[in-house]
């Protein structure tokens, strides 16, 4: 009887140990799953915020009558940057965590990134190159990818909401996101985009145009002669050159050539200067060194902006002016 009781107790102990082990394993797995799910939801909230912002800016981006070239490029770069950040965030999620919601969100961010990158390249090509059917098809392909991302994300929202209700999970704020009209034809949408972009009246198409808009003597001239020569004070003379960017894209490393020669054709001053950058529709000033000129001798200041690639208007890249110091006595 004692042997039987020992056997019973031993068996009961084994059963309890196995039950505890199973319970412990389940508890650990549930803990790991909950931790991974919470981490995933935190990342999903960041992804949702990034693409909510980008999708709204993408919609404004397509209003070509309200945006210029520089705004278009900077906004598009920001949108693609957000999409890349969202993609990288999901790519670093624990690989051991898997769920249909995660799969759908990964499809969304991958499709959105692909679509936005294709759209960026295609639109810049469209507005800088001659139109071709291939460009319109490429834009249509980008719209297809964006639509796939929209649909996958819509399914993700539905599933994660159900999970939250069934499992009593607190969900972070996850926004509705739509880059395109889900029911629209990608090719019809692409055709509309191409037409609106090409008819834009605000300078979406690349236009490069630098101009010298003014020159001032320092110190200021005493007066002007009837011939238009500046009468200067008898002291070292400098000039202020105002260069304007009348194009629609920021220009970098703008080079200015400055020559001062006397009435005998002798060059008395020569300088190559550089302005690091000039934003679209802004002006920058360059001040030359003061130089001594001979009194009683007419001098000419010749200023030229070195031509930039594909600049449309070159006549305003040159500027000349004359001046002299009255002879002594």
PDB file of C-alpha atoms in Angstrom:
ATOM      1  CA  UNK A   1       0.000   0.000   0.000  1.00  0.00           C
ATOM      2  CA  UNK A   2       2.837   2.333   0.868  1.00  0.00           C
ATOM      3  CA  UNK A   3       4.464   1.570  -2.461  1.00  0.00           C
ATOM      4  CA  UNK A   4       1.209   2.351  -4.254  1.00  0.00           C
ATOM      5  CA  UNK A   5       0.827   5.621  -2.373  1.00  0.00           C
ATOM      6  CA  UNK A   6       4.386   6.579  -3.245  1.00  0.00           C
ATOM      7  CA  UNK A   7       3.667   5.815  -6.885  1.00  0.00           C
ATOM      8  CA  UNK A   8       0.517   7.937  -6.781  1.00  0.00           C
ATOM      9  CA  UNK A   9       2.343  10.832  -5.138  1.00  0.00           C
ATOM     10  CA  UNK A  10       5.192  10.557  -7.641  1.00  0.00           C
ATOM     11  CA  UNK A  11       2.772  10.548 -10.543  1.00  0.00           C
ATOM     12  CA  UNK A  12       0.874  13.508  -9.133  1.00  0.00           C
ATOM     13  CA  UNK A  13       4.149  15.383  -8.692  1.00  0.00           C
ATOM     14  CA  UNK A  14       5.088  14.710 -12.327  1.00  0.00           C
ATOM     15  CA  UNK A  15       1.685  15.885 -13.533  1.00  0.00           C
ATOM     16  CA  UNK A  16       1.949  19.071 -11.486  1.00  0.00           C
ATOM     17  CA  UNK A  17       5.488  19.679 -12.773  1.00  0.00           C
ATOM     18  CA  UNK A  18       4.418  19.179 -16.388  1.00  0.00           C
ATOM     19  CA  UNK A  19       1.384  21.431 -15.907  1.00  0.00           C
ATOM     20  CA  UNK A  20       3.516  24.129 -14.354  1.00  0.00           C
ATOM     21  CA  UNK A  21       6.049  23.810 -17.177  1.00  0.00           C
ATOM     22  CA  UNK A  22       3.319  24.082 -19.810  1.00  0.00           C
ATOM     23  CA  UNK A  23       1.743  27.009 -17.990  1.00  0.00           C
ATOM     24  CA  UNK A  24       5.118  28.679 -17.630  1.00  0.00           C
ATOM     25  CA  UNK A  25       5.881  28.175 -21.302  1.00  0.00           C
ATOM     26  CA  UNK A  26       2.501  29.591 -22.323  1.00  0.00           C
ATOM     27  CA  UNK A  27       2.944  32.521 -19.950  1.00  0.00           C
ATOM     28  CA  UNK A  28       6.386  33.228 -21.397  1.00  0.00           C
ATOM     29  CA  UNK A  29       5.133  32.956 -24.979  1.00  0.00           C
ATOM     30  CA  UNK A  30       2.203  35.258 -24.192  1.00  0.00           C
ATOM     31  CA  UNK A  31       4.572  37.717 -22.546  1.00  0.00           C
ATOM     32  CA  UNK A  32       6.934  37.706 -25.537  1.00  0.00           C
ATOM     33  CA  UNK A  33       4.016  38.018 -27.964  1.00  0.00           C
ATOM     34  CA  UNK A  34       2.539  40.930 -25.987  1.00  0.00           C
ATOM     35  CA  UNK A  35       5.906  42.688 -25.841  1.00  0.00           C
ATOM     36  CA  UNK A  36       6.461  42.216 -29.579  1.00  0.00           C
ATOM     37  CA  UNK A  37       2.901  43.316 -30.350  1.00  0.00           C
ATOM     38  CA  UNK A  38       3.268  46.484 -28.275  1.00  0.00           C
ATOM     39  CA  UNK A  39       6.561  47.272 -29.968  1.00  0.00           C
ATOM     40  CA  UNK A  40       4.956  46.680 -33.367  1.00  0.00           C
ATOM     41  CA  UNK A  41       2.022  48.956 -32.518  1.00  0.00           C
ATOM     42  CA  UNK A  42       4.406  51.732 -31.440  1.00  0.00           C
ATOM     43  CA  UNK A  43       6.252  51.466 -34.754  1.00  0.00           C
ATOM     44  CA  UNK A  44       2.935  51.270 -36.643  1.00  0.00           C
ATOM     45  CA  UNK A  45       1.852  54.541 -34.996  1.00  0.00           C
ATOM     46  CA  UNK A  46       5.049  56.253 -36.174  1.00  0.00           C
ATOM     47  CA  UNK A  47       4.569  54.844 -39.686  1.00  0.00           C
ATOM     48  CA  UNK A  48       0.972  56.060 -39.687  1.00  0.00           C
ATOM     49  CA  UNK A  49       2.010  59.569 -38.609  1.00  0.00           C
ATOM     50  CA  UNK A  50       4.744  59.791 -41.249  1.00  0.00           C
ATOM     51  CA  UNK A  51       2.482  58.690 -44.083  1.00  0.00           C
ATOM     52  CA  UNK A  52      -0.478  60.764 -42.872  1.00  0.00           C
ATOM     53  CA  UNK A  53       1.708  63.869 -43.220  1.00  0.00           C
ATOM     54  CA  UNK A  54       3.141  62.725 -46.548  1.00  0.00           C
ATOM     55  CA  UNK A  55      -0.212  61.792 -48.095  1.00  0.00           C
ATOM     56  CA  UNK A  56      -1.619  65.231 -47.251  1.00  0.00           C
ATOM     57  CA  UNK A  57       1.420  66.968 -48.752  1.00  0.00           C
ATOM     58  CA  UNK A  58       1.224  64.680 -51.792  1.00  0.00           C
ATOM     59  CA  UNK A  59      -2.319  65.880 -52.417  1.00  0.00           C
ATOM     60  CA  UNK A  60      -1.206  69.524 -52.225  1.00  0.00           C
ATOM     61  CA  UNK A  61       1.758  68.722 -54.450  1.00  0.00           C
ATOM     62  CA  UNK A  62      -0.586  67.880 -57.322  1.00  0.00           C
ATOM     63  CA  UNK A  63      -2.095  71.375 -57.284  1.00  0.00           C
ATOM     64  CA  UNK A  64       0.458  72.635 -59.772  1.00  0.00           C
ATOM     65  CA  UNK A  65      -1.043  76.125 -60.001  1.00  0.00           C
ATOM     66  CA  UNK A  66      -0.183  76.746 -56.335  1.00  0.00           C
ATOM     67  CA  UNK A  67       3.404  75.467 -56.229  1.00  0.00           C
ATOM     68  CA  UNK A  68       6.665  76.471 -57.865  1.00  0.00           C
ATOM     69  CA  UNK A  69       9.587  74.321 -58.934  1.00  0.00           C
ATOM     70  CA  UNK A  70      11.650  74.728 -55.770  1.00  0.00           C
ATOM     71  CA  UNK A  71       8.665  73.977 -53.519  1.00  0.00           C
ATOM     72  CA  UNK A  72       7.781  70.996 -55.688  1.00  0.00           C
ATOM     73  CA  UNK A  73      11.234  69.440 -55.392  1.00  0.00           C
ATOM     74  CA  UNK A  74      11.689  70.107 -51.671  1.00  0.00           C
ATOM     75  CA  UNK A  75       8.205  68.792 -50.821  1.00  0.00           C
ATOM     76  CA  UNK A  76       8.689  65.683 -52.936  1.00  0.00           C
ATOM     77  CA  UNK A  77      12.078  65.028 -51.312  1.00  0.00           C
ATOM     78  CA  UNK A  78      10.458  65.302 -47.883  1.00  0.00           C
ATOM     79  CA  UNK A  79       7.634  62.919 -48.848  1.00  0.00           C
ATOM     80  CA  UNK A  80      10.062  60.299 -50.171  1.00  0.00           C
ATOM     81  CA  UNK A  81      12.263  60.782 -47.090  1.00  0.00           C
ATOM     82  CA  UNK A  82       9.303  60.069 -44.791  1.00  0.00           C
ATOM     83  CA  UNK A  83       8.448  56.962 -46.796  1.00  0.00           C
ATOM     84  CA  UNK A  84      12.043  55.718 -46.553  1.00  0.00           C
ATOM     85  CA  UNK A  85      12.066  56.319 -42.788  1.00  0.00           C
ATOM     86  CA  UNK A  86       8.821  54.357 -42.385  1.00  0.00           C
ATOM     87  CA  UNK A  87      10.203  51.508 -44.491  1.00  0.00           C
ATOM     88  CA  UNK A  88      13.429  51.349 -42.474  1.00  0.00           C
ATOM     89  CA  UNK A  89      11.463  51.343 -39.225  1.00  0.00           C
ATOM     90  CA  UNK A  90       9.414  48.298 -40.180  1.00  0.00           C
ATOM     91  CA  UNK A  91      12.450  46.539 -41.635  1.00  0.00           C
ATOM     92  CA  UNK A  92      14.008  46.513 -38.162  1.00  0.00           C
ATOM     93  CA  UNK A  93      11.036  44.897 -36.392  1.00  0.00           C
ATOM     94  CA  UNK A  94      11.838  41.627 -34.594  1.00  0.00           C
ATOM     95  CA  UNK A  95      11.725  38.877 -37.232  1.00  0.00           C
ATOM     96  CA  UNK A  96      10.355  36.408 -34.659  1.00  0.00           C
ATOM     97  CA  UNK A  97       7.141  38.425 -34.496  1.00  0.00           C
ATOM     98  CA  UNK A  98       4.722  37.578 -37.280  1.00  0.00           C
ATOM     99  CA  UNK A  99       1.095  38.438 -37.909  1.00  0.00           C
ATOM    100  CA  UNK A 100      -1.173  39.219 -40.832  1.00  0.00           C
ATOM    101  CA  UNK A 101      -1.388  42.821 -39.622  1.00  0.00           C
ATOM    102  CA  UNK A 102       2.392  43.135 -39.815  1.00  0.00           C
ATOM    103  CA  UNK A 103       2.408  41.602 -43.307  1.00  0.00           C
ATOM    104  CA  UNK A 104      -0.219  44.072 -44.525  1.00  0.00           C
ATOM    105  CA  UNK A 105       1.625  47.062 -43.071  1.00  0.00           C
ATOM    106  CA  UNK A 106       4.876  45.898 -44.678  1.00  0.00           C
ATOM    107  CA  UNK A 107       3.096  45.640 -48.045  1.00  0.00           C
ATOM    108  CA  UNK A 108       1.798  49.178 -47.516  1.00  0.00           C
ATOM    109  CA  UNK A 109       5.127  50.838 -46.702  1.00  0.00           C
ATOM    110  CA  UNK A 110       6.963  48.907 -49.434  1.00  0.00           C
ATOM    111  CA  UNK A 111       4.389  49.792 -52.097  1.00  0.00           C
ATOM    112  CA  UNK A 112       4.169  53.418 -50.993  1.00  0.00           C
ATOM    113  CA  UNK A 113       7.945  53.837 -51.060  1.00  0.00           C
ATOM    114  CA  UNK A 114       8.253  52.240 -54.492  1.00  0.00           C
ATOM    115  CA  UNK A 115       5.391  54.332 -55.859  1.00  0.00           C
ATOM    116  CA  UNK A 116       6.716  57.606 -54.459  1.00  0.00           C
ATOM    117  CA  UNK A 117      10.268  56.995 -55.691  1.00  0.00           C
ATOM    118  CA  UNK A 118       8.974  56.152 -59.169  1.00  0.00           C
ATOM    119  CA  UNK A 119       6.709  59.202 -59.117  1.00  0.00           C
ATOM    120  CA  UNK A 120       9.606  61.457 -58.099  1.00  0.00           C
ATOM    121  CA  UNK A 121      11.894  60.291 -60.900  1.00  0.00           C
ATOM    122  CA  UNK A 122       9.094  60.326 -63.483  1.00  0.00           C
ATOM    123  CA  UNK A 123       7.829  63.809 -62.642  1.00  0.00           C
ATOM    124  CA  UNK A 124      11.283  65.395 -62.674  1.00  0.00           C
ATOM    125  CA  UNK A 125      11.909  63.704 -66.029  1.00  0.00           C
ATOM    126  CA  UNK A 126       8.554  64.934 -67.314  1.00  0.00           C
ATOM    127  CA  UNK A 127       9.086  68.574 -66.423  1.00  0.00           C
ATOM    128  CA  UNK A 128      12.712  68.680 -67.586  1.00  0.00           C
ATOM    129  CA  UNK A 129      12.509  66.574 -70.747  1.00  0.00           C
ATOM    130  CA  UNK A 130      10.391  66.217 -73.820  1.00  0.00           C
ATOM    131  CA  UNK A 131       7.136  64.376 -73.129  1.00  0.00           C
ATOM    132  CA  UNK A 132       6.984  60.692 -74.028  1.00  0.00           C
ATOM    133  CA  UNK A 133       4.424  57.927 -73.586  1.00  0.00           C
ATOM    134  CA  UNK A 134       6.949  56.005 -71.467  1.00  0.00           C
ATOM    135  CA  UNK A 135       6.976  58.777 -68.855  1.00  0.00           C
ATOM    136  CA  UNK A 136       3.187  58.737 -68.581  1.00  0.00           C
ATOM    137  CA  UNK A 137       3.266  54.951 -68.220  1.00  0.00           C
ATOM    138  CA  UNK A 138       5.880  55.264 -65.502  1.00  0.00           C
ATOM    139  CA  UNK A 139       3.683  57.745 -63.629  1.00  0.00           C
ATOM    140  CA  UNK A 140       0.760  55.317 -64.014  1.00  0.00           C
ATOM    141  CA  UNK A 141       2.927  52.546 -62.546  1.00  0.00           C
ATOM    142  CA  UNK A 142       3.691  54.746 -59.548  1.00  0.00           C
ATOM    143  CA  UNK A 143      -0.035  55.362 -59.019  1.00  0.00           C
ATOM    144  CA  UNK A 144      -0.668  51.610 -59.138  1.00  0.00           C
ATOM    145  CA  UNK A 145       1.932  51.045 -56.403  1.00  0.00           C
ATOM    146  CA  UNK A 146       0.436  53.827 -54.285  1.00  0.00           C
ATOM    147  CA  UNK A 147      -3.026  52.288 -54.713  1.00  0.00           C
ATOM    148  CA  UNK A 148      -1.724  48.891 -53.615  1.00  0.00           C
ATOM    149  CA  UNK A 149      -0.272  50.529 -50.519  1.00  0.00           C
ATOM    150  CA  UNK A 150      -3.582  52.290 -49.819  1.00  0.00           C
ATOM    151  CA  UNK A 151      -5.578  49.066 -50.085  1.00  0.00           C
ATOM    152  CA  UNK A 152      -3.181  47.043 -47.934  1.00  0.00           C
ATOM    153  CA  UNK A 153      -3.180  49.771 -45.283  1.00  0.00           C
ATOM    154  CA  UNK A 154      -6.997  49.901 -45.272  1.00  0.00           C
ATOM    155  CA  UNK A 155      -7.088  46.144 -44.628  1.00  0.00           C
ATOM    156  CA  UNK A 156      -4.446  46.561 -41.908  1.00  0.00           C
ATOM    157  CA  UNK A 157      -6.623  49.128 -40.120  1.00  0.00           C
ATOM    158  CA  UNK A 158      -9.632  46.791 -40.261  1.00  0.00           C
ATOM    159  CA  UNK A 159      -7.748  43.794 -38.861  1.00  0.00           C
ATOM    160  CA  UNK A 160      -5.927  45.684 -36.134  1.00  0.00           C
ATOM    161  CA  UNK A 161      -9.197  47.271 -34.999  1.00  0.00           C
ATOM    162  CA  UNK A 162     -10.802  43.825 -34.744  1.00  0.00           C
ATOM    163  CA  UNK A 163      -7.809  42.509 -32.803  1.00  0.00           C
ATOM    164  CA  UNK A 164      -8.036  45.440 -30.421  1.00  0.00           C
ATOM    165  CA  UNK A 165     -11.704  44.737 -29.699  1.00  0.00           C
ATOM    166  CA  UNK A 166     -11.388  40.935 -29.413  1.00  0.00           C
ATOM    167  CA  UNK A 167      -8.237  40.911 -27.287  1.00  0.00           C
ATOM    168  CA  UNK A 168      -8.996  44.117 -25.374  1.00  0.00           C
ATOM    169  CA  UNK A 169      -5.771  45.738 -26.611  1.00  0.00           C
ATOM    170  CA  UNK A 170      -5.139  49.457 -26.301  1.00  0.00           C
ATOM    171  CA  UNK A 171      -4.389  50.752 -29.793  1.00  0.00           C
ATOM    172  CA  UNK A 172      -2.375  53.910 -30.518  1.00  0.00           C
ATOM    173  CA  UNK A 173      -3.797  56.493 -32.899  1.00  0.00           C
ATOM    174  CA  UNK A 174      -3.640  55.093 -36.412  1.00  0.00           C
ATOM    175  CA  UNK A 175      -4.729  57.486 -39.149  1.00  0.00           C
ATOM    176  CA  UNK A 176      -6.666  56.819 -42.325  1.00  0.00           C
ATOM    177  CA  UNK A 177      -4.268  57.253 -45.241  1.00  0.00           C
ATOM    178  CA  UNK A 178      -4.984  57.546 -48.939  1.00  0.00           C
ATOM    179  CA  UNK A 179      -2.530  58.677 -51.590  1.00  0.00           C
ATOM    180  CA  UNK A 180      -4.908  58.001 -54.468  1.00  0.00           C
ATOM    181  CA  UNK A 181      -8.595  57.479 -55.030  1.00  0.00           C
ATOM    182  CA  UNK A 182      -8.879  53.750 -54.444  1.00  0.00           C
ATOM    183  CA  UNK A 183     -11.428  53.230 -57.206  1.00  0.00           C
ATOM    184  CA  UNK A 184      -9.769  55.448 -59.800  1.00  0.00           C
ATOM    185  CA  UNK A 185      -7.975  54.258 -62.914  1.00  0.00           C
ATOM    186  CA  UNK A 186      -4.221  54.650 -62.559  1.00  0.00           C
ATOM    187  CA  UNK A 187      -3.816  55.540 -66.221  1.00  0.00           C
ATOM    188  CA  UNK A 188      -6.633  58.077 -66.147  1.00  0.00           C
ATOM    189  CA  UNK A 189      -5.110  59.601 -63.003  1.00  0.00           C
ATOM    190  CA  UNK A 190      -1.649  59.658 -64.629  1.00  0.00           C
ATOM    191  CA  UNK A 191      -3.048  61.336 -67.748  1.00  0.00           C
ATOM    192  CA  UNK A 192      -4.650  64.018 -65.563  1.00  0.00           C
ATOM    193  CA  UNK A 193      -1.389  64.603 -63.669  1.00  0.00           C
ATOM    194  CA  UNK A 194       0.608  64.932 -66.890  1.00  0.00           C
ATOM    195  CA  UNK A 195      -1.887  67.372 -68.402  1.00  0.00           C
ATOM    196  CA  UNK A 196      -2.044  69.544 -65.286  1.00  0.00           C
ATOM    197  CA  UNK A 197       1.740  69.588 -64.884  1.00  0.00           C
ATOM    198  CA  UNK A 198       2.356  70.585 -68.496  1.00  0.00           C
ATOM    199  CA  UNK A 199      -0.292  73.341 -68.360  1.00  0.00           C
ATOM    200  CA  UNK A 200       1.009  74.774 -65.083  1.00  0.00           C
ATOM    201  CA  UNK A 201       1.449  78.519 -65.225  1.00  0.00           C
ATOM    202  CA  UNK A 202       3.627  78.954 -62.123  1.00  0.00           C
ATOM    203  CA  UNK A 203       6.980  77.827 -63.469  1.00  0.00           C
ATOM    204  CA  UNK A 204       7.057  74.165 -62.553  1.00  0.00           C
ATOM    205  CA  UNK A 205       9.251  73.516 -65.554  1.00  0.00           C
ATOM    206  CA  UNK A 206      12.923  74.176 -64.926  1.00  0.00           C
ATOM    207  CA  UNK A 207      13.981  77.741 -65.675  1.00  0.00           C
ATOM    208  CA  UNK A 208      17.486  79.040 -64.985  1.00  0.00           C
ATOM    209  CA  UNK A 209      18.057  82.771 -65.173  1.00  0.00           C
ATOM    210  CA  UNK A 210      20.625  84.885 -63.336  1.00  0.00           C
ATOM    211  CA  UNK A 211      20.806  88.631 -63.816  1.00  0.00           C
ATOM    212  CA  UNK A 212      22.889  91.613 -62.709  1.00  0.00           C
ATOM    213  CA  UNK A 213      20.166  93.962 -61.536  1.00  0.00           C
ATOM    214  CA  UNK A 214      22.260  96.847 -60.306  1.00  0.00           C
ATOM    215  CA  UNK A 215      25.634  98.349 -59.461  1.00  0.00           C
ATOM    216  CA  UNK A 216      26.349 101.100 -56.941  1.00  0.00           C
ATOM    217  CA  UNK A 217      29.591 103.003 -56.428  1.00  0.00           C
ATOM    218  CA  UNK A 218      30.948 103.204 -52.891  1.00  0.00           C
ATOM    219  CA  UNK A 219      31.174 105.986 -51.885  1.00  0.00           C
ATOM    220  CA  UNK A 220      28.221 107.365 -53.819  1.00  0.00           C
ATOM    221  CA  UNK A 221      29.010 109.483 -56.910  1.00  0.00           C
ATOM    222  CA  UNK A 222      28.840 113.265 -56.712  1.00  0.00           C
ATOM    223  CA  UNK A 223      26.699 113.445 -59.836  1.00  0.00           C
ATOM    224  CA  UNK A 224      26.207 112.049 -63.346  1.00  0.00           C
ATOM    225  CA  UNK A 225      27.384 113.751 -66.537  1.00  0.00           C
ATOM    226  CA  UNK A 226      25.133 114.165 -69.565  1.00  0.00           C
ATOM    227  CA  UNK A 227      26.935 111.182 -71.107  1.00  0.00           C
ATOM    228  CA  UNK A 228      26.020 109.011 -68.124  1.00  0.00           C
ATOM    229  CA  UNK A 229      29.489 108.910 -66.530  1.00  0.00           C
ATOM    230  CA  UNK A 230      29.602 108.880 -62.727  1.00  0.00           C
ATOM    231  CA  UNK A 231      31.611 111.698 -61.150  1.00  0.00           C
ATOM    232  CA  UNK A 232      33.446 110.148 -58.201  1.00  0.00           C
ATOM    233  CA  UNK A 233      35.056 111.420 -55.035  1.00  0.00           C
ATOM    234  CA  UNK A 234      38.835 111.534 -54.938  1.00  0.00           C
ATOM    235  CA  UNK A 235      39.260 108.430 -52.790  1.00  0.00           C
ATOM    236  CA  UNK A 236      39.455 104.640 -53.287  1.00  0.00           C
ATOM    237  CA  UNK A 237      36.398 103.347 -55.165  1.00  0.00           C
ATOM    238  CA  UNK A 238      34.501 100.086 -54.607  1.00  0.00           C
ATOM    239  CA  UNK A 239      31.277  98.846 -56.152  1.00  0.00           C
ATOM    240  CA  UNK A 240      28.335  96.825 -54.911  1.00  0.00           C
ATOM    241  CA  UNK A 241      27.061  94.296 -57.452  1.00  0.00           C
ATOM    242  CA  UNK A 242      23.504  92.969 -57.036  1.00  0.00           C
ATOM    243  CA  UNK A 243      22.886  89.558 -58.599  1.00  0.00           C
ATOM    244  CA  UNK A 244      19.327  88.220 -58.778  1.00  0.00           C
ATOM    245  CA  UNK A 245      18.124  84.679 -59.368  1.00  0.00           C
ATOM    246  CA  UNK A 246      15.103  85.166 -61.611  1.00  0.00           C
ATOM    247  CA  UNK A 247      14.768  81.435 -62.285  1.00  0.00           C
ATOM    248  CA  UNK A 248      12.815  78.902 -60.266  1.00  0.00           C
ATOM    249  CA  UNK A 249      15.598  76.797 -58.784  1.00  0.00           C
ATOM    250  CA  UNK A 250      18.389  77.629 -56.353  1.00  0.00           C
ATOM    251  CA  UNK A 251      21.765  78.238 -58.000  1.00  0.00           C
ATOM    252  CA  UNK A 252      25.109  77.372 -56.427  1.00  0.00           C
ATOM    253  CA  UNK A 253      28.648  78.728 -56.951  1.00  0.00           C
ATOM    254  CA  UNK A 254      27.700  81.713 -59.095  1.00  0.00           C
ATOM    255  CA  UNK A 255      30.910  83.139 -60.584  1.00  0.00           C
ATOM    256  CA  UNK A 256      31.283  86.856 -61.330  1.00  0.00           C
ATOM    257  CA  UNK A 257      34.075  88.364 -63.454  1.00  0.00           C
ATOM    258  CA  UNK A 258      34.983  91.993 -62.657  1.00  0.00           C
ATOM    259  CA  UNK A 259      37.284  94.048 -64.878  1.00  0.00           C
ATOM    260  CA  UNK A 260      38.202  97.713 -64.478  1.00  0.00           C
ATOM    261  CA  UNK A 261      40.035  99.379 -67.341  1.00  0.00           C
ATOM    262  CA  UNK A 262      41.045 102.949 -68.146  1.00  0.00           C
ATOM    263  CA  UNK A 263      40.321 104.947 -71.282  1.00  0.00           C
ATOM    264  CA  UNK A 264      43.603 103.738 -72.773  1.00  0.00           C
ATOM    265  CA  UNK A 265      42.487 100.101 -72.647  1.00  0.00           C
ATOM    266  CA  UNK A 266      44.752  99.131 -69.757  1.00  0.00           C
ATOM    267  CA  UNK A 267      43.274  96.737 -67.172  1.00  0.00           C
ATOM    268  CA  UNK A 268      43.917  98.108 -63.701  1.00  0.00           C
ATOM    269  CA  UNK A 269      41.806  95.626 -61.716  1.00  0.00           C
ATOM    270  CA  UNK A 270      40.620  92.074 -62.352  1.00  0.00           C
ATOM    271  CA  UNK A 271      38.756  89.765 -60.010  1.00  0.00           C
ATOM    272  CA  UNK A 272      36.843  86.466 -60.227  1.00  0.00           C
ATOM    273  CA  UNK A 273      34.415  86.294 -57.334  1.00  0.00           C
ATOM    274  CA  UNK A 274      32.006  83.575 -56.255  1.00  0.00           C
ATOM    275  CA  UNK A 275      28.619  83.698 -54.537  1.00  0.00           C
ATOM    276  CA  UNK A 276      27.982  80.360 -52.862  1.00  0.00           C
ATOM    277  CA  UNK A 277      24.240  80.194 -53.487  1.00  0.00           C
ATOM    278  CA  UNK A 278      21.223  82.282 -54.489  1.00  0.00           C
ATOM    279  CA  UNK A 279      17.717  80.964 -53.896  1.00  0.00           C
ATOM    280  CA  UNK A 280      14.985  81.326 -56.460  1.00  0.00           C
ATOM    281  CA  UNK A 281      13.608  84.892 -56.729  1.00  0.00           C
ATOM    282  CA  UNK A 282      16.198  86.205 -54.271  1.00  0.00           C
ATOM    283  CA  UNK A 283      19.136  88.606 -54.684  1.00  0.00           C
ATOM    284  CA  UNK A 284      22.642  88.646 -53.278  1.00  0.00           C
ATOM    285  CA  UNK A 285      25.189  91.459 -53.166  1.00  0.00           C
ATOM    286  CA  UNK A 286      28.930  91.297 -53.749  1.00  0.00           C
ATOM    287  CA  UNK A 287      31.249  94.109 -52.682  1.00  0.00           C
ATOM    288  CA  UNK A 288      34.568  94.612 -54.474  1.00  0.00           C
ATOM    289  CA  UNK A 289      37.750  95.805 -52.845  1.00  0.00           C
ATOM    290  CA  UNK A 290      38.303  99.610 -52.947  1.00  0.00           C
ATOM    291  CA  UNK A 291      40.797 100.532 -55.669  1.00  0.00           C
ATOM    292  CA  UNK A 292      42.680 103.712 -56.547  1.00  0.00           C
ATOM    293  CA  UNK A 293      42.011 105.177 -59.979  1.00  0.00           C
ATOM    294  CA  UNK A 294      43.866 108.030 -61.660  1.00  0.00           C
ATOM    295  CA  UNK A 295      42.055 111.382 -61.487  1.00  0.00           C
ATOM    296  CA  UNK A 296      41.088 112.923 -64.811  1.00  0.00           C
ATOM    297  CA  UNK A 297      40.967 109.510 -66.551  1.00  0.00           C
ATOM    298  CA  UNK A 298      37.676 107.834 -67.511  1.00  0.00           C
ATOM    299  CA  UNK A 299      37.374 104.258 -66.261  1.00  0.00           C
ATOM    300  CA  UNK A 300      35.002 101.453 -67.210  1.00  0.00           C
ATOM    301  CA  UNK A 301      33.722  98.720 -64.894  1.00  0.00           C
ATOM    302  CA  UNK A 302      32.802  95.526 -66.766  1.00  0.00           C
ATOM    303  CA  UNK A 303      30.885  92.861 -64.832  1.00  0.00           C
ATOM    304  CA  UNK A 304      29.831  89.491 -66.156  1.00  0.00           C
ATOM    305  CA  UNK A 305      28.112  86.478 -64.618  1.00  0.00           C
ATOM    306  CA  UNK A 306      29.622  83.316 -66.039  1.00  0.00           C
ATOM    307  CA  UNK A 307      26.978  81.365 -67.934  1.00  0.00           C
ATOM    308  CA  UNK A 308      25.336  78.468 -66.115  1.00  0.00           C
ATOM    309  CA  UNK A 309      24.177  75.333 -67.896  1.00  0.00           C
ATOM    310  CA  UNK A 310      20.839  75.678 -69.715  1.00  0.00           C
ATOM    311  CA  UNK A 311      20.390  79.325 -68.770  1.00  0.00           C
ATOM    312  CA  UNK A 312      17.622  80.861 -70.841  1.00  0.00           C
ATOM    313  CA  UNK A 313      18.401  84.609 -70.781  1.00  0.00           C
ATOM    314  CA  UNK A 314      22.020  85.766 -71.149  1.00  0.00           C
ATOM    315  CA  UNK A 315      21.671  89.450 -72.064  1.00  0.00           C
ATOM    316  CA  UNK A 316      21.243  90.449 -68.432  1.00  0.00           C
ATOM    317  CA  UNK A 317      24.439  88.637 -67.402  1.00  0.00           C
ATOM    318  CA  UNK A 318      26.529  91.621 -68.529  1.00  0.00           C
ATOM    319  CA  UNK A 319      26.734  95.092 -67.028  1.00  0.00           C
ATOM    320  CA  UNK A 320      29.037  98.037 -67.738  1.00  0.00           C
ATOM    321  CA  UNK A 321      29.323 101.434 -66.168  1.00  0.00           C
ATOM    322  CA  UNK A 322      31.798 104.289 -66.349  1.00  0.00           C
ATOM    323  CA  UNK A 323      33.130 106.845 -63.938  1.00  0.00           C
ATOM    324  CA  UNK A 324      36.006 109.220 -63.251  1.00  0.00           C
ATOM    325  CA  UNK A 325      37.523 111.380 -60.584  1.00  0.00           C
ATOM    326  CA  UNK A 326      37.696 115.005 -61.718  1.00  0.00           C
ATOM    327  CA  UNK A 327      41.260 116.166 -62.419  1.00  0.00           C
ATOM    328  CA  UNK A 328      42.967 118.033 -59.625  1.00  0.00           C
ATOM    329  CA  UNK A 329      42.929 121.770 -59.834  1.00  0.00           C
TER     330      UNK A 329
END
